Short mmCIF file of C-alpha atoms and ligand atoms in Angstrom, two decimals:
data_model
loop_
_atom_site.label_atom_id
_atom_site.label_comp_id
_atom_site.label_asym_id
_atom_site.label_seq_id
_atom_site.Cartn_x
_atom_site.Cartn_y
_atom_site.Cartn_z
CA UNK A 1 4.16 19.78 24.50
CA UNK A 2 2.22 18.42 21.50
CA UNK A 3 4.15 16.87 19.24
CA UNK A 4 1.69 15.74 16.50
CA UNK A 5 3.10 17.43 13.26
CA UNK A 6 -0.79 17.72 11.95
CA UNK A 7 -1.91 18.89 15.26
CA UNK A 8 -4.02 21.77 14.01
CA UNK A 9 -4.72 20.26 10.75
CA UNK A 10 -8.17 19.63 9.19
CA UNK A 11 -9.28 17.32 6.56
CA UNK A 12 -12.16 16.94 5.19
CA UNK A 13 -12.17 12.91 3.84
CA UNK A 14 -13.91 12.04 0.87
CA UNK A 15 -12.44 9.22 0.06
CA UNK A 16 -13.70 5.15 0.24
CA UNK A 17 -12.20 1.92 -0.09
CA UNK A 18 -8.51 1.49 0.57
CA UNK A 19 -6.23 4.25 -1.77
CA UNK A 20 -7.41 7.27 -0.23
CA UNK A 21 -8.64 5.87 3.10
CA UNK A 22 -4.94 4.83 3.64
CA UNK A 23 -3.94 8.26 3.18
CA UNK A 24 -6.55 10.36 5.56
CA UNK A 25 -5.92 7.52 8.15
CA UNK A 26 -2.03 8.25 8.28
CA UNK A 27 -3.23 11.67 8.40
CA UNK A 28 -5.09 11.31 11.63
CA UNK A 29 -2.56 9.11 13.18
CA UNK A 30 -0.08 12.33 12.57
CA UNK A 31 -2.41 14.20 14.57
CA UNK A 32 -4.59 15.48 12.19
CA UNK A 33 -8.04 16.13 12.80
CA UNK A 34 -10.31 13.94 9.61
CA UNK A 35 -13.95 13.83 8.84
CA UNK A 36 -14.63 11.62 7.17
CA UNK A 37 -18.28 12.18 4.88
CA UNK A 38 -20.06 9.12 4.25
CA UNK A 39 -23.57 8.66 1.56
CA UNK A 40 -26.15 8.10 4.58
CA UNK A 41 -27.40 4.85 5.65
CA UNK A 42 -24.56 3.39 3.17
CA UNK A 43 -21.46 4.58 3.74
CA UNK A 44 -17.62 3.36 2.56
CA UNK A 45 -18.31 0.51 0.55
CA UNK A 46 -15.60 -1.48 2.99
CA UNK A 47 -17.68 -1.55 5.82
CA UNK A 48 -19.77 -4.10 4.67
CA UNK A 49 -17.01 -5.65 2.44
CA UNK A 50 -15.61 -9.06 3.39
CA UNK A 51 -17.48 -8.86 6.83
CA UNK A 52 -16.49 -11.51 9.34
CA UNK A 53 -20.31 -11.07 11.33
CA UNK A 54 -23.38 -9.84 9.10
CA UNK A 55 -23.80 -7.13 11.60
CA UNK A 56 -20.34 -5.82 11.69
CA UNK A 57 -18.09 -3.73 9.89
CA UNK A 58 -15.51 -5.55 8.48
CA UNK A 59 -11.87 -5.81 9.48
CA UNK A 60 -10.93 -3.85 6.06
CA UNK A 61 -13.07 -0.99 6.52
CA UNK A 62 -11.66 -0.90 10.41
CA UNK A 63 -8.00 -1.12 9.19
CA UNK A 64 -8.43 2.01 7.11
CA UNK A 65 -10.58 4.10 9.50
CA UNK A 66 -8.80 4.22 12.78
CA UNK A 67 -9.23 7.77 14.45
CA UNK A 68 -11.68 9.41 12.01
CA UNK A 69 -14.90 11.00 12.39
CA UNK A 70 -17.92 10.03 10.30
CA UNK A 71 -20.41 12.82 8.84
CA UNK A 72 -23.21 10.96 7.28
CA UNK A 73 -23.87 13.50 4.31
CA UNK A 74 -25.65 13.44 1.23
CA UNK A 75 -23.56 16.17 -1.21
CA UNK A 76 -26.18 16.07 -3.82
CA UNK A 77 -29.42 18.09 -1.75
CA UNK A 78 -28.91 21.27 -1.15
CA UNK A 79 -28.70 21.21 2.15
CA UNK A 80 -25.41 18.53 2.06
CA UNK A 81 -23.97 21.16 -0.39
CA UNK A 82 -23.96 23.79 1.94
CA UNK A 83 -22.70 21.66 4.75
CA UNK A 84 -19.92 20.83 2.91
CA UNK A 85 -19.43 24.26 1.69
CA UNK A 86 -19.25 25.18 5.30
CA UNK A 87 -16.40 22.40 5.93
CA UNK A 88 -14.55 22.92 3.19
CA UNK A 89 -14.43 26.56 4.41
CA UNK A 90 -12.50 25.96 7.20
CA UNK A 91 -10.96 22.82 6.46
CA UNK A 92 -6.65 22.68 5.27
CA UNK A 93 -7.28 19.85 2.93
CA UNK A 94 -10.02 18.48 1.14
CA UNK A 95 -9.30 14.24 -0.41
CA UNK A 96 -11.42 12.71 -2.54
CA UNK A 97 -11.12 9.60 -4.55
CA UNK A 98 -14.52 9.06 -6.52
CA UNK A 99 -14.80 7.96 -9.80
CA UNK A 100 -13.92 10.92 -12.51
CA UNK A 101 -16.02 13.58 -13.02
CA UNK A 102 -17.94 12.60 -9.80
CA UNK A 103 -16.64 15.73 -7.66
CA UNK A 104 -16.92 17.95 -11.08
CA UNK A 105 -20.90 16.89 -10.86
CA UNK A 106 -20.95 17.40 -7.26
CA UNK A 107 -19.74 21.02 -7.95
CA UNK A 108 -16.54 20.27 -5.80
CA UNK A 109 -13.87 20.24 -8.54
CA UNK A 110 -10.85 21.77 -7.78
CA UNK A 111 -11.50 24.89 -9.46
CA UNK A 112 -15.03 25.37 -6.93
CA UNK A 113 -13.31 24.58 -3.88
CA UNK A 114 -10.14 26.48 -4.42
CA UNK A 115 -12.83 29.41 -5.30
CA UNK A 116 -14.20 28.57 -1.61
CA UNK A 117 -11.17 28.35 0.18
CA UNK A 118 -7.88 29.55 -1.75
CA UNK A 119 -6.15 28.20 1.18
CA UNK A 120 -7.43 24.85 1.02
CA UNK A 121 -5.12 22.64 -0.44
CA UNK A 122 -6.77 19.46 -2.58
CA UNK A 123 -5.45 16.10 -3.12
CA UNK A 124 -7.19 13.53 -5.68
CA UNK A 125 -6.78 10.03 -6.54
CA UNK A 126 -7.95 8.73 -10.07
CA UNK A 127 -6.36 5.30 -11.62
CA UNK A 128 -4.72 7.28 -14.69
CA UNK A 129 -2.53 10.16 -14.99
CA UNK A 130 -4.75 13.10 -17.20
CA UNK A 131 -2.72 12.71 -20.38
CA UNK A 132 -3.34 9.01 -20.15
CA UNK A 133 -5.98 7.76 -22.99
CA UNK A 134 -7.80 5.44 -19.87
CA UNK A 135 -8.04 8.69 -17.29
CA UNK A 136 -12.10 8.56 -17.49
CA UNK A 137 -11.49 4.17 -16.67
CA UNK A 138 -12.59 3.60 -12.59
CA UNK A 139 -9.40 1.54 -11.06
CA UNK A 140 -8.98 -0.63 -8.44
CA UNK A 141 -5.86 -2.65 -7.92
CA UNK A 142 -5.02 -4.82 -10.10
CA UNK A 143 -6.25 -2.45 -12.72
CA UNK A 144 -3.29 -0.14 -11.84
CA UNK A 145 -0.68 -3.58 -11.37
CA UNK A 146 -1.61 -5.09 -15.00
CA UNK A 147 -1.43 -0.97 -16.80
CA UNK A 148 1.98 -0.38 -14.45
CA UNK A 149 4.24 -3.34 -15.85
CA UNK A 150 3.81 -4.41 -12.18
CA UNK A 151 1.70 -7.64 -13.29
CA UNK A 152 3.68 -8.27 -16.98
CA UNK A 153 6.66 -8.08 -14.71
CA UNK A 154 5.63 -10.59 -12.30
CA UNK A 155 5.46 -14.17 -11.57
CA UNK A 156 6.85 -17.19 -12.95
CA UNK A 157 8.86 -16.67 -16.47
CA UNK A 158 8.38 -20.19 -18.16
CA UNK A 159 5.71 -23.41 -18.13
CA UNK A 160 2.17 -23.16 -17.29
CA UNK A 161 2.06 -20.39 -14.72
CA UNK A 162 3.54 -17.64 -17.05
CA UNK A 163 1.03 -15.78 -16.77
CA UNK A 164 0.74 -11.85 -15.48
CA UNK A 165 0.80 -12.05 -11.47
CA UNK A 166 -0.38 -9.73 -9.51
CA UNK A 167 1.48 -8.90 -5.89
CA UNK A 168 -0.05 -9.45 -3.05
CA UNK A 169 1.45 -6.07 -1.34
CA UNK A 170 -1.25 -2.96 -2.50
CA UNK A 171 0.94 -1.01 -4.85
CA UNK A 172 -2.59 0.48 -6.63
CA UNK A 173 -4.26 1.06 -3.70
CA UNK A 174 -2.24 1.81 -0.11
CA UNK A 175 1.23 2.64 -1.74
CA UNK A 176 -1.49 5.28 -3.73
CA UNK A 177 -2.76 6.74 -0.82
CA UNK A 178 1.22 6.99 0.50
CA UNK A 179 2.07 8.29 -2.68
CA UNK A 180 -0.59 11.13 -2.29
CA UNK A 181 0.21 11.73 1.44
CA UNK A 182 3.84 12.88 0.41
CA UNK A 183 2.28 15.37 -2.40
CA UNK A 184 0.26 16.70 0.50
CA UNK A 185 2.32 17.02 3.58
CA UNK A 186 4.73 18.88 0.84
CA UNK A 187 1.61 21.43 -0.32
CA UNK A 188 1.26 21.91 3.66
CA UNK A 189 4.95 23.12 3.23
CA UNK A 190 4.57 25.01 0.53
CA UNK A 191 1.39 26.74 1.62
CA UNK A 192 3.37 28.13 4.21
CA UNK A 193 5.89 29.94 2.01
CA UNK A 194 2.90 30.79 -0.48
CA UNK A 195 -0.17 31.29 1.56
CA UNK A 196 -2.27 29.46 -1.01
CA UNK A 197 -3.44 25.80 -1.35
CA UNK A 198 -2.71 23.81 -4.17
CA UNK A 199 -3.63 20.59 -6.16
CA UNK A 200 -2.39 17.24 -5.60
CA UNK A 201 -3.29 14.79 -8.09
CA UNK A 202 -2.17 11.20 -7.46
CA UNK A 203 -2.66 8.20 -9.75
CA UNK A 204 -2.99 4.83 -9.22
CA UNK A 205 -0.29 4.19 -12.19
CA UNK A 206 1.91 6.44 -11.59
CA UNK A 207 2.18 5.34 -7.67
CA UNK A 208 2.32 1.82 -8.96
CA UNK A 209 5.34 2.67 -11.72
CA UNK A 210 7.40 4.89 -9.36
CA UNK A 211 7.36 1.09 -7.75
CA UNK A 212 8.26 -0.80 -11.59
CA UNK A 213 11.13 2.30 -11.98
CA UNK A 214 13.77 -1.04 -11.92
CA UNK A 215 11.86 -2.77 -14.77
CA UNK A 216 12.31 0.33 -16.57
CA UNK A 217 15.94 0.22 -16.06
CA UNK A 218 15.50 -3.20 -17.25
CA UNK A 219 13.76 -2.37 -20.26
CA UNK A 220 16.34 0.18 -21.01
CA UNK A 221 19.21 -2.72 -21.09
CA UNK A 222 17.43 -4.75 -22.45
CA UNK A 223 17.36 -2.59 -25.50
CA UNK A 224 20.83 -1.95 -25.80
CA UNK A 225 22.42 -5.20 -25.22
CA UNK A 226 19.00 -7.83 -25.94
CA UNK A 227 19.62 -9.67 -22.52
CA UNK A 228 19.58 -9.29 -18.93
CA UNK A 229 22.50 -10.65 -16.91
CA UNK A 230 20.52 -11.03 -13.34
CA UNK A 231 17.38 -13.30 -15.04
CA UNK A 232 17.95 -16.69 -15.20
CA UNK A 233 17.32 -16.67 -18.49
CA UNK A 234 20.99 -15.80 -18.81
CA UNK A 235 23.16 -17.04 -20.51
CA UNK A 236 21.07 -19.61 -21.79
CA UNK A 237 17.59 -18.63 -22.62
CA UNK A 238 15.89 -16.31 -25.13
CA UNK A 239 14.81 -12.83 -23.98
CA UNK A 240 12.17 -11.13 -26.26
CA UNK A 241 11.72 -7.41 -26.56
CA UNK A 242 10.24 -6.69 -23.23
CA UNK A 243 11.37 -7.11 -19.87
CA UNK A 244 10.01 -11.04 -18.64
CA UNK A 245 8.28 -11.78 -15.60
CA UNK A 246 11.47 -12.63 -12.70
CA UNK A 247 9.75 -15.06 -10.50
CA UNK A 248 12.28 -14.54 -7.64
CA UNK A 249 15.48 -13.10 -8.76
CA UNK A 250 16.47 -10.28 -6.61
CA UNK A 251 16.49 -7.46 -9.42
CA UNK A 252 19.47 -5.75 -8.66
CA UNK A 253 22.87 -7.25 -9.57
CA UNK A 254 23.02 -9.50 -6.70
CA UNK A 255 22.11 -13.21 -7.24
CA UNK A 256 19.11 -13.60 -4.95
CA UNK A 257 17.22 -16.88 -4.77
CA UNK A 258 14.15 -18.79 -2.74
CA UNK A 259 15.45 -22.14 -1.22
CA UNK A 260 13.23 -24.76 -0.24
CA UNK A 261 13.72 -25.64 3.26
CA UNK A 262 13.02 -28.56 5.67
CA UNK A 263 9.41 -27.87 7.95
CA UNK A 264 10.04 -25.79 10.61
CA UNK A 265 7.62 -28.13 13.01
CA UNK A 266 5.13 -25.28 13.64
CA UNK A 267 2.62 -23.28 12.53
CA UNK A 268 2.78 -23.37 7.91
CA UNK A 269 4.86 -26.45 8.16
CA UNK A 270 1.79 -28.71 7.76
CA UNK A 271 1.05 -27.46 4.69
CA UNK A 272 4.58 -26.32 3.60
CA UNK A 273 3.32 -23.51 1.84
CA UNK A 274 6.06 -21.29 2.88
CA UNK A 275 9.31 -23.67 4.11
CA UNK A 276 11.89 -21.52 1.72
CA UNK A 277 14.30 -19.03 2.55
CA UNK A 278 15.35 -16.25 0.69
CA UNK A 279 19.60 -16.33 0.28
CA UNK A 280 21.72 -13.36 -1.77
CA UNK A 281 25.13 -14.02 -3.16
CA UNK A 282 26.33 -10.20 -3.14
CA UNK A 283 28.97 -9.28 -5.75
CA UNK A 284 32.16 -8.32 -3.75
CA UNK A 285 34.74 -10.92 -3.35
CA UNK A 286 34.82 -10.61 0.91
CA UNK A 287 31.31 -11.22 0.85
CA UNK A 288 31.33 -14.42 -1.50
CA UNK A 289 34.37 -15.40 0.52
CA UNK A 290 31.87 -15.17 3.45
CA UNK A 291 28.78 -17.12 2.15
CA UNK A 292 31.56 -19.77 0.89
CA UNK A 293 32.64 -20.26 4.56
CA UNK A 294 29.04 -20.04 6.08
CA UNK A 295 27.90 -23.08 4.35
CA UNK A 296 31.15 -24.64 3.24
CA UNK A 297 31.60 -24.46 -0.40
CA UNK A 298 35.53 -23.22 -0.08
CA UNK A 299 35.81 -24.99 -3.39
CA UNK A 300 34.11 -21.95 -5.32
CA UNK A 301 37.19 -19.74 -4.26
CA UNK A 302 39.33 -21.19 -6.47
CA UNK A 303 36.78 -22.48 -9.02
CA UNK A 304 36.42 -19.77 -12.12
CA UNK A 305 33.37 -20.81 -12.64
CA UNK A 306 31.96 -19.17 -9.43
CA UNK A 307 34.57 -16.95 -7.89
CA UNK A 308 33.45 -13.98 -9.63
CA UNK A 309 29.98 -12.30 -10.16
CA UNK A 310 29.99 -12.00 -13.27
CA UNK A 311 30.94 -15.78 -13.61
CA UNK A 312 28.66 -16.30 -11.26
CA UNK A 313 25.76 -15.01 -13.49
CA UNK A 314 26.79 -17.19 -16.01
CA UNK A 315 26.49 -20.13 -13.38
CA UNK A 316 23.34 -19.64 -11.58
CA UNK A 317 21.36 -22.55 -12.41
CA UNK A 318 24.15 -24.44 -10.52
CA UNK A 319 24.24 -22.27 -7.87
CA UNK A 320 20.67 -22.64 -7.55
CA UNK A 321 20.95 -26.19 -7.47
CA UNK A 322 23.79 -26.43 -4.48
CA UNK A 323 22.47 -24.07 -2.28
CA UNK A 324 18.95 -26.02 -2.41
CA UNK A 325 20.55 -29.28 -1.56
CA UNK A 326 21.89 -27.37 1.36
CA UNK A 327 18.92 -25.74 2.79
CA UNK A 328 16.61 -28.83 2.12
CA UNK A 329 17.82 -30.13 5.75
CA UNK A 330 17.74 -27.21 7.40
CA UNK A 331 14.47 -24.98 8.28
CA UNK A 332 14.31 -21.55 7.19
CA UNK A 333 15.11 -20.10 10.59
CA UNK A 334 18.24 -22.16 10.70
CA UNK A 335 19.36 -21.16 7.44
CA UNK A 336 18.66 -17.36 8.53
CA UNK A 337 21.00 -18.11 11.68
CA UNK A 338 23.82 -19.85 10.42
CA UNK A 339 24.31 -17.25 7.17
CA UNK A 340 22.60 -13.99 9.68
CA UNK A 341 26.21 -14.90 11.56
CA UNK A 342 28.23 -14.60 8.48
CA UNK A 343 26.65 -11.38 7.08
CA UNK A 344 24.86 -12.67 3.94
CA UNK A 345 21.38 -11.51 3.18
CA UNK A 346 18.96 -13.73 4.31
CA UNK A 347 15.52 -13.94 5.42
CA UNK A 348 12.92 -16.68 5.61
CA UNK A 349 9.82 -16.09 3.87
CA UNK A 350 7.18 -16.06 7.10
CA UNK A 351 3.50 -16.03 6.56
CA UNK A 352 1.05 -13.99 7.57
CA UNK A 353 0.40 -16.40 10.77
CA UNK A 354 4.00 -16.57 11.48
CA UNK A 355 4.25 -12.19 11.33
CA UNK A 356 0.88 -11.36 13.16
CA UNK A 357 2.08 -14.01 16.07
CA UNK A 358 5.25 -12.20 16.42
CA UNK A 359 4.63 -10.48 19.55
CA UNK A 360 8.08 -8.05 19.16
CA UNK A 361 6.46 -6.55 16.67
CA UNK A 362 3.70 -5.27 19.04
CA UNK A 363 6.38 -2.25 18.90
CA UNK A 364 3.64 0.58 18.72
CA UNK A 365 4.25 1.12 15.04
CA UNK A 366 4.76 -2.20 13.58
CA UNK A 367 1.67 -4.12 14.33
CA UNK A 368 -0.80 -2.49 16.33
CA UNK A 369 -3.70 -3.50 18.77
CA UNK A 370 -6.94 -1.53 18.45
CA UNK A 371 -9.40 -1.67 20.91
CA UNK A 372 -12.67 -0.76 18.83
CA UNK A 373 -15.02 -1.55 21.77
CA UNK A 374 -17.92 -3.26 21.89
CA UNK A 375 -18.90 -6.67 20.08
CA UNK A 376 -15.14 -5.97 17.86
CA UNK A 377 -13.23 -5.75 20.63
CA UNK A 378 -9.27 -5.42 19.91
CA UNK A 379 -8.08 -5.73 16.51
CA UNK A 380 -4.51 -6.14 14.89
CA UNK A 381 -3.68 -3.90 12.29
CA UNK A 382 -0.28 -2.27 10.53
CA UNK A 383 0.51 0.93 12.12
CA UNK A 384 2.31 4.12 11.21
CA UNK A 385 5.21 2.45 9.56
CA UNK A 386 8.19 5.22 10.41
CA UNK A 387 9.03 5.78 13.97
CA UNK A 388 9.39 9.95 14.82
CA UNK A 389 12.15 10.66 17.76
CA UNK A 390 9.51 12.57 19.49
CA UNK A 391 5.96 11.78 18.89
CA UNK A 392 4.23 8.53 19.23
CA UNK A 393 0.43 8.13 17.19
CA UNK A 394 -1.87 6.67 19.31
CA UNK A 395 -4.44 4.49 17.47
CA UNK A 396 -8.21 4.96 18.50
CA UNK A 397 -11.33 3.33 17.35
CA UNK A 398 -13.56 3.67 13.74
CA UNK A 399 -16.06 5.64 13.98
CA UNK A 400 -19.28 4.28 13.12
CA UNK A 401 -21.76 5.36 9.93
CA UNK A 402 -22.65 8.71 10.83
CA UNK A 403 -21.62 8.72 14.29
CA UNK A 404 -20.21 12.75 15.21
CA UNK A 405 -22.99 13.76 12.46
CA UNK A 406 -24.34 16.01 15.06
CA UNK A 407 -20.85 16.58 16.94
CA UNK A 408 -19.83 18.50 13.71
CA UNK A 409 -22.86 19.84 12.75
CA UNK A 410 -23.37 21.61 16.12
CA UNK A 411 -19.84 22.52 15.21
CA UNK A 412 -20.66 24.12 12.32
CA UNK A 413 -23.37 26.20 14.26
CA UNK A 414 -26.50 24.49 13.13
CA UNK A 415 -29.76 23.90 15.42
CA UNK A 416 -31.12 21.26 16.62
CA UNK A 417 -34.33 22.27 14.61
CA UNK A 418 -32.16 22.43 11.78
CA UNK A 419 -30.40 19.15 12.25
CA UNK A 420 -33.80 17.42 12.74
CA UNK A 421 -34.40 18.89 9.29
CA UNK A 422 -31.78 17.25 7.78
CA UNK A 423 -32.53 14.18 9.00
CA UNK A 424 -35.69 14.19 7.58
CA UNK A 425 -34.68 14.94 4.09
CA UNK A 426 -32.42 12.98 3.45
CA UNK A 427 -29.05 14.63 3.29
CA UNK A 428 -28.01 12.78 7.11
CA UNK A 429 -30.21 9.89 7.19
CA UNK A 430 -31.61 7.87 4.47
CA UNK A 431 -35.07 8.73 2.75
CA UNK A 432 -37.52 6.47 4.20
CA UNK A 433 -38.27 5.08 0.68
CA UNK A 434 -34.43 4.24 0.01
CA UNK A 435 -34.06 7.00 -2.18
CA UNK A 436 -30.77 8.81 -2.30
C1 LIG B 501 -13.41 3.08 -6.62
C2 LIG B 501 -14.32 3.39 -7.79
C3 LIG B 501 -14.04 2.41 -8.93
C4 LIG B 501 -15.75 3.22 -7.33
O1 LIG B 501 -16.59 3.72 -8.31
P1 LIG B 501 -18.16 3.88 -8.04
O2 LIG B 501 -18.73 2.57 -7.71
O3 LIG B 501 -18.73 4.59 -9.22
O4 LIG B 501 -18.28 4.74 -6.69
P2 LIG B 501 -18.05 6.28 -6.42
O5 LIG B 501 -18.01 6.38 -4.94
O6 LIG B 501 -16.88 6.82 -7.14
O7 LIG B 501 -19.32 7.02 -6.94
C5 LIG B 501 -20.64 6.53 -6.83
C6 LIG B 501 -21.62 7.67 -6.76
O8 LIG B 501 -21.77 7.97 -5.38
C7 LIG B 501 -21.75 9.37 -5.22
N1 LIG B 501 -21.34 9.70 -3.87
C8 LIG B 501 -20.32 9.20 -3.16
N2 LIG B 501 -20.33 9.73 -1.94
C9 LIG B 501 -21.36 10.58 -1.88
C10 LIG B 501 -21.91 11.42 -0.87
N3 LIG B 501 -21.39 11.49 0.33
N4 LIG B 501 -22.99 12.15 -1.19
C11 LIG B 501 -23.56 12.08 -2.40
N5 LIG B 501 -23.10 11.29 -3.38
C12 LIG B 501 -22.02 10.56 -3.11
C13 LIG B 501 -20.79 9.86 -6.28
O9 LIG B 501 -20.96 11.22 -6.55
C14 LIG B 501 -21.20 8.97 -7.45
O10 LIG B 501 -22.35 9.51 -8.08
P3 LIG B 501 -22.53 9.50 -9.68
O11 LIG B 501 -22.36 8.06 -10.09
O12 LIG B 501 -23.88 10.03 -9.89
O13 LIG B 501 -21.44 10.35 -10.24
C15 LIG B 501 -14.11 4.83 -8.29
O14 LIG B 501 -14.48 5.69 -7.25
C16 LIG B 501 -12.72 5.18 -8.76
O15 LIG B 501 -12.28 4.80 -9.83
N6 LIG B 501 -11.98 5.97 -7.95
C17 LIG B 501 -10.66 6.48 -8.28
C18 LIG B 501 -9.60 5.44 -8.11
C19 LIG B 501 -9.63 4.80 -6.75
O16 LIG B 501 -9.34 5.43 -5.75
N7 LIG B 501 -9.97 3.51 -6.71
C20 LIG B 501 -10.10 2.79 -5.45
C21 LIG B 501 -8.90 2.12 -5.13
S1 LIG B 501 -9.00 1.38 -3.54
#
């Protein structure tokens, strides 16, 4: 039996670069069946972004591709109009994420293609929500981090590197195209009780706030009571009128910090970039009364300065400064055993290296191994990140610029007269003279 919930599905992709790419590629992996239409002869801009070989697409564009088709179209001659008219016809959903007003001077707004096929349901991604005075700005990601409160909200809060930080996670441009494949899977189940398609318009901001929703709360104390018990600004420090940046509180009530540790002998320890470990205090008194045993600070039971939370926010700095001397002779994966045991929150903070070299994570969802053929070869990439009790994506290659042009076209009933036709002007292969 097929499993794949999108088994059935089709999508027609236009969408580059990494918010809406994301999205069509977790569509595929559910089974869906994406095309993916791509300006002849250029195609996403990530193929030849960040390229490891000249010659080669590079590994972003082939993290965001996996199991698509390409159509190299031109949508501005006439005859790429009608092609896509004829897709769009019989597609389920229809993505873009061009600049705005691109699609509206393509004559594939909304409004045209829901005129073309009622039934096709339409999901956009701009960087601003449409009451927002920057919806005409483009966006890329740290445009949507620094207008979120992502970036004000992050980083170190005092000396010379207070300064708006972005993250390195991509909460403009992945989380985006997550954000817009929930809207979408939920118009699929709507469509079913209505018949009809409907929009779906995403935004880079709003994706990137639903993230920031805690610094809201934050904001929202912060105007009642002028201070903010979990920063360690408390109780000492000034707060102003906005939320600060955190640099690596934990943001709930919990006391969360990052420890320095000793190298771990391998792999980051030579340049001891990331020797810390990340330890929480939680709030409840068995829990405190657990950490105190783990690492031997019985003292704090009886001591009022610490055997409380809320006397422990009041004494964090010194808490900060005991638990470091503590970790410093210990590595972060000893620290992560010895507390692990006693049930405190701990983690080390691992590196890149130290995650892709992880071979239990080969799991078939966590990291995956595709085998793109040719000069590529296998690559690593992050793979459908929720497991399903009974179905299991299977990750297949990128397809190349324009390579199941004639696949689909034959599809779509055209000739091979025709197709040569098309070739020659210009709306599947570039115009001899470059011009688009
Ligand atoms: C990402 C972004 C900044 C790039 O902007 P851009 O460099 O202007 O590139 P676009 O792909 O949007 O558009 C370039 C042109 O190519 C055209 N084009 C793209 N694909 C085409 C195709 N298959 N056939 C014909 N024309 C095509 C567009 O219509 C547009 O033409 P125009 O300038 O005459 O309107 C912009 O698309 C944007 O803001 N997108 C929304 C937010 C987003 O998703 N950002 C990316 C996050 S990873």
């Amino acid at each position: 039996m097929n499993t794949a919930p999108l088994s059935g599905i089709k999508v027609v992709d236009f969408t580059e670069v990494q918010s809406g790419p994301s999205c069509t590629q977790m569509l595929a992996w559910l089974g869906a069946d994406v095309i993916k239409i791509e300006r002849p002869g250029v195609g996403d801009a990530t193929r030849k972004e960040l390229q490891f070989n000249p010659d080669l697409p590079s590994y972003y564009f082939l993290q965001l591709n996996s199991d698509k088709k390409s159509l190299s179209l031109d949508a501005k001659t006439p005859d790429g109009k009608e092609i896509l008219t004829k897709l769009i016809k019989e597609c389920d959903i229809f993505v873009e994420n061009l600049h705005p007003g691109a699609m509206d001077k393509l004559g594939f707004s909304w409004e045209a293609v829901h005129k073309l096929n009622p039934k096709c349901i339409y999901g956009t991604i701009k960087g601003f929500p449409v009451s927002s005075k920057y919806k005409d700005l483009k966006a890329y990601e740290p445009i949507a981090q620094v207008t979120a409160a992502a970036a004000s909200t992050t980083g170190w809060f005092e000396g010379e590197y207070n300064i708006p930080t972005q993250s390195g996670a991509a909460l403009g441009d992945s989380n985006t195209g997550m954000h817009l494949l929930i809207g979408l899977l939920a118009a699929l189940q709507q469509r079913n009780n209505t018949g009809e398609g409907c929009y779906v318009y995403q935004s880079m901001h709003n994706a990137c706030l639903n993230l920031c929703r805690i610094k809201t709360r934050d904001q929202l104390t912060l105007d009642k009571i002028g201070y903010l018990t979990q920063f360690p600004q408390y109780p000492n420090g000034k707060f102003g009128d906005c939320v600060p940046r955190a640099g690596n509180i934990e943001g709930g009530g919990v006391l969360g910090w990052t420890y320095k540790c000793k190298p771990a002998g391998d792999m980051d320890s030579a340049i001891d970039a990331n020797n810390y470990v990340y330890v929480i205090l939680q709030r409840g008194a068995k829990d405190f009364e657990l950490f105190c045993q783990a690492t031997g600070f019985t003292d704090w039971l009886t001591n009022p300065d610490f055997n409380t939370a809320d006397a422990r926010d009041r004494h964090k700095q010194e808490i900060y400064k005991r638990v470091g001397e503590w970790t410093a002779d210990k590595t972060k994966f000893e620290v992560t055993e010895i507390l692990g045991k006693y049930g405190v929150p701990v983690g080390p903070v691992l590196s890149t290296k130290e995650i892709m070299s992880d071979e239990s994570l080969y799991d078939g969802n966590t990291l995956v191994r595709i085998n793109q053929g040719g000069e590529i070869g296998e690559f690593v990439t992050v793979g459908c990140p929720f497991t399903m009790s009974n179905y299991q994506p299977t990750y297949g290659p990128c397809p190349t610029l324009g390579g199941n042009t004639d696949e689909i076209l034959k599809d779509l009933g055209y000739t091979d007269e025709q197709m040569a036709e098309f070739a020659k002007n210009g709306t599947t292969k570039p115009l001899p003279d470059g011009k688009m």
